[in-house]
PDB file of C-alpha atoms in Angstrom:
ATOM      1  CA  UNK L   1     -24.625 -42.284   3.423  1.00 49.00           C
ATOM      2  CA  UNK L   2     -23.282 -40.443   6.149  1.00 61.00           C
ATOM      3  CA  UNK L   3     -23.648 -36.676   4.621  1.00 69.00           C
ATOM      4  CA  UNK L   4     -23.553 -35.763   1.505  1.00 69.00           C
ATOM      5  CA  UNK L   5     -21.901 -32.355   0.362  1.00 86.00           C
ATOM      6  CA  UNK L   6     -22.964 -31.573  -3.164  1.00 92.00           C
ATOM      7  CA  UNK L   7     -25.731 -29.961  -5.480  1.00 94.00           C
ATOM      8  CA  UNK L   8     -27.040 -31.945  -8.294  1.00 96.00           C
ATOM      9  CA  UNK L   9     -27.365 -29.696  -9.804  1.00 97.00           C
ATOM     10  CA  UNK L  10     -24.150 -28.193  -9.629  1.00 97.00           C
ATOM     11  CA  UNK L  11     -22.623 -31.383 -11.337  1.00 97.00           C
ATOM     12  CA  UNK L  12     -24.541 -31.068 -13.829  1.00 98.00           C
ATOM     13  CA  UNK L  13     -23.438 -26.968 -14.409  1.00 98.00           C
ATOM     14  CA  UNK L  14     -19.853 -28.750 -13.911  1.00 98.00           C
ATOM     15  CA  UNK L  15     -20.170 -31.821 -16.115  1.00 98.00           C
ATOM     16  CA  UNK L  16     -22.087 -29.335 -18.898  1.00 98.00           C
ATOM     17  CA  UNK L  17     -18.794 -27.435 -18.905  1.00 99.00           C
ATOM     18  CA  UNK L  18     -16.841 -30.510 -18.902  1.00 98.00           C
ATOM     19  CA  UNK L  19     -17.823 -30.922 -22.132  1.00 98.00           C
ATOM     20  CA  UNK L  20     -17.869 -27.499 -23.928  1.00 98.00           C
ATOM     21  CA  UNK L  21     -14.571 -27.195 -22.561  1.00 98.00           C
ATOM     22  CA  UNK L  22     -13.739 -30.386 -24.587  1.00 98.00           C
ATOM     23  CA  UNK L  23     -15.049 -29.239 -27.554  1.00 98.00           C
ATOM     24  CA  UNK L  24     -13.448 -25.831 -27.389  1.00 98.00           C
ATOM     25  CA  UNK L  25     -10.309 -27.981 -26.603  1.00 97.00           C
ATOM     26  CA  UNK L  26     -10.374 -30.000 -30.019  1.00 97.00           C
ATOM     27  CA  UNK L  27     -11.367 -26.174 -31.772  1.00 98.00           C
ATOM     28  CA  UNK L  28      -8.995 -25.345 -30.746  1.00 97.00           C
ATOM     29  CA  UNK L  29      -6.027 -28.071 -31.309  1.00 97.00           C
ATOM     30  CA  UNK L  30      -7.550 -28.765 -34.943  1.00 97.00           C
ATOM     31  CA  UNK L  31      -7.121 -25.158 -35.846  1.00 97.00           C
ATOM     32  CA  UNK L  32      -3.605 -24.794 -34.504  1.00 96.00           C
ATOM     33  CA  UNK L  33      -2.522 -27.752 -36.185  1.00 96.00           C
ATOM     34  CA  UNK L  34      -4.038 -26.233 -39.784  1.00 97.00           C
ATOM     35  CA  UNK L  35      -2.704 -23.181 -38.313  1.00 97.00           C
ATOM     36  CA  UNK L  36       1.423 -24.960 -38.838  1.00 96.00           C
ATOM     37  CA  UNK L  37       0.434 -26.791 -41.569  1.00 95.00           C
ATOM     38  CA  UNK L  38      -0.308 -23.583 -43.263  1.00 97.00           C
ATOM     39  CA  UNK L  39       2.466 -21.537 -41.850  1.00 96.00           C
ATOM     40  CA  UNK L  40       4.877 -22.563 -45.148  1.00 95.00           C
ATOM     41  CA  UNK L  41       7.875 -23.215 -42.735  1.00 96.00           C
ATOM     42  CA  UNK L  42       9.666 -26.342 -43.874  1.00 95.00           C
ATOM     43  CA  UNK L  43      13.015 -26.906 -41.901  1.00 95.00           C
ATOM     44  CA  UNK L  44      14.583 -29.642 -39.824  1.00 92.00           C
ATOM     45  CA  UNK L  45      13.903 -27.230 -36.711  1.00 97.00           C
ATOM     46  CA  UNK L  46       9.808 -27.396 -37.951  1.00 96.00           C
ATOM     47  CA  UNK L  47      10.176 -31.293 -38.357  1.00 94.00           C
ATOM     48  CA  UNK L  48      11.330 -31.378 -34.717  1.00 96.00           C
ATOM     49  CA  UNK L  49       9.106 -28.893 -33.552  1.00 97.00           C
ATOM     50  CA  UNK L  50       6.181 -30.480 -35.217  1.00 96.00           C
ATOM     51  CA  UNK L  51       7.083 -33.983 -33.764  1.00 97.00           C
ATOM     52  CA  UNK L  52       6.443 -32.442 -29.931  1.00 98.00           C
ATOM     53  CA  UNK L  53       3.410 -30.607 -31.170  1.00 97.00           C
ATOM     54  CA  UNK L  54       1.733 -33.683 -32.151  1.00 96.00           C
ATOM     55  CA  UNK L  55       1.989 -35.651 -29.326  1.00 98.00           C
ATOM     56  CA  UNK L  56       1.014 -33.031 -27.469  1.00 97.00           C
ATOM     57  CA  UNK L  57      -1.681 -33.229 -29.653  1.00 96.00           C
ATOM     58  CA  UNK L  58      -2.409 -36.399 -29.141  1.00 97.00           C
ATOM     59  CA  UNK L  59      -2.123 -35.603 -25.548  1.00 98.00           C
ATOM     60  CA  UNK L  60      -5.087 -32.811 -25.456  1.00 97.00           C
ATOM     61  CA  UNK L  61      -6.818 -35.360 -27.206  1.00 97.00           C
ATOM     62  CA  UNK L  62      -6.496 -38.493 -24.528  1.00 98.00           C
ATOM     63  CA  UNK L  63      -7.472 -35.333 -22.383  1.00 98.00           C
ATOM     64  CA  UNK L  64     -10.509 -34.508 -24.055  1.00 98.00           C
ATOM     65  CA  UNK L  65     -11.371 -37.785 -24.887  1.00 98.00           C
ATOM     66  CA  UNK L  66     -11.189 -38.972 -20.792  1.00 98.00           C
ATOM     67  CA  UNK L  67     -13.195 -35.722 -19.896  1.00 98.00           C
ATOM     68  CA  UNK L  68     -16.120 -36.940 -22.165  1.00 98.00           C
ATOM     69  CA  UNK L  69     -16.003 -40.478 -21.864  1.00 98.00           C
ATOM     70  CA  UNK L  70     -15.789 -40.671 -18.292  1.00 98.00           C
ATOM     71  CA  UNK L  71     -15.755 -37.526 -16.167  1.00 98.00           C
ATOM     72  CA  UNK L  72     -18.488 -36.321 -17.417  1.00 98.00           C
ATOM     73  CA  UNK L  73     -20.685 -39.303 -17.377  1.00 98.00           C
ATOM     74  CA  UNK L  74     -19.407 -39.581 -13.730  1.00 98.00           C
ATOM     75  CA  UNK L  75     -20.642 -36.880 -12.597  1.00 98.00           C
ATOM     76  CA  UNK L  76     -24.421 -36.476 -14.473  1.00 98.00           C
ATOM     77  CA  UNK L  77     -24.601 -40.561 -12.924  1.00 97.00           C
ATOM     78  CA  UNK L  78     -23.660 -38.939  -9.411  1.00 96.00           C
ATOM     79  CA  UNK L  79     -26.236 -36.382  -9.342  1.00 97.00           C
ATOM     80  CA  UNK L  80     -28.741 -38.851 -10.381  1.00 96.00           C
ATOM     81  CA  UNK L  81     -27.859 -40.956  -7.624  1.00 94.00           C
ATOM     82  CA  UNK L  82     -27.424 -37.908  -5.468  1.00 93.00           C
ATOM     83  CA  UNK L  83     -31.061 -36.805  -7.010  1.00 92.00           C
ATOM     84  CA  UNK L  84     -32.165 -40.621  -5.679  1.00 90.00           C
ATOM     85  CA  UNK L  85     -30.894 -40.366  -2.710  1.00 87.00           C
ATOM     86  CA  UNK L  86     -32.154 -37.016  -1.335  1.00 84.00           C
ATOM     87  CA  UNK L  87     -35.672 -38.469  -2.784  1.00 75.00           C
TER      88      UNK L  87
END
């Protein structure tokens, strides 16, 4: 492998930060969804808003799932590989 320009510990720190951020995003989306339910807003505009809002929440959910299911493990794996490579 040619030059390696990454610090394994910093990659692990970044992976942890991504995981925490994903958890925080999931918590915020739950809170926002509950807040909308408690708003008492009931008209045609609310339903249009809610449809768009729910789609946005789905997109965020896919993003957080990808962070936790793909990006975090990939960074941890890369860090372990670099540790091994550097000996």
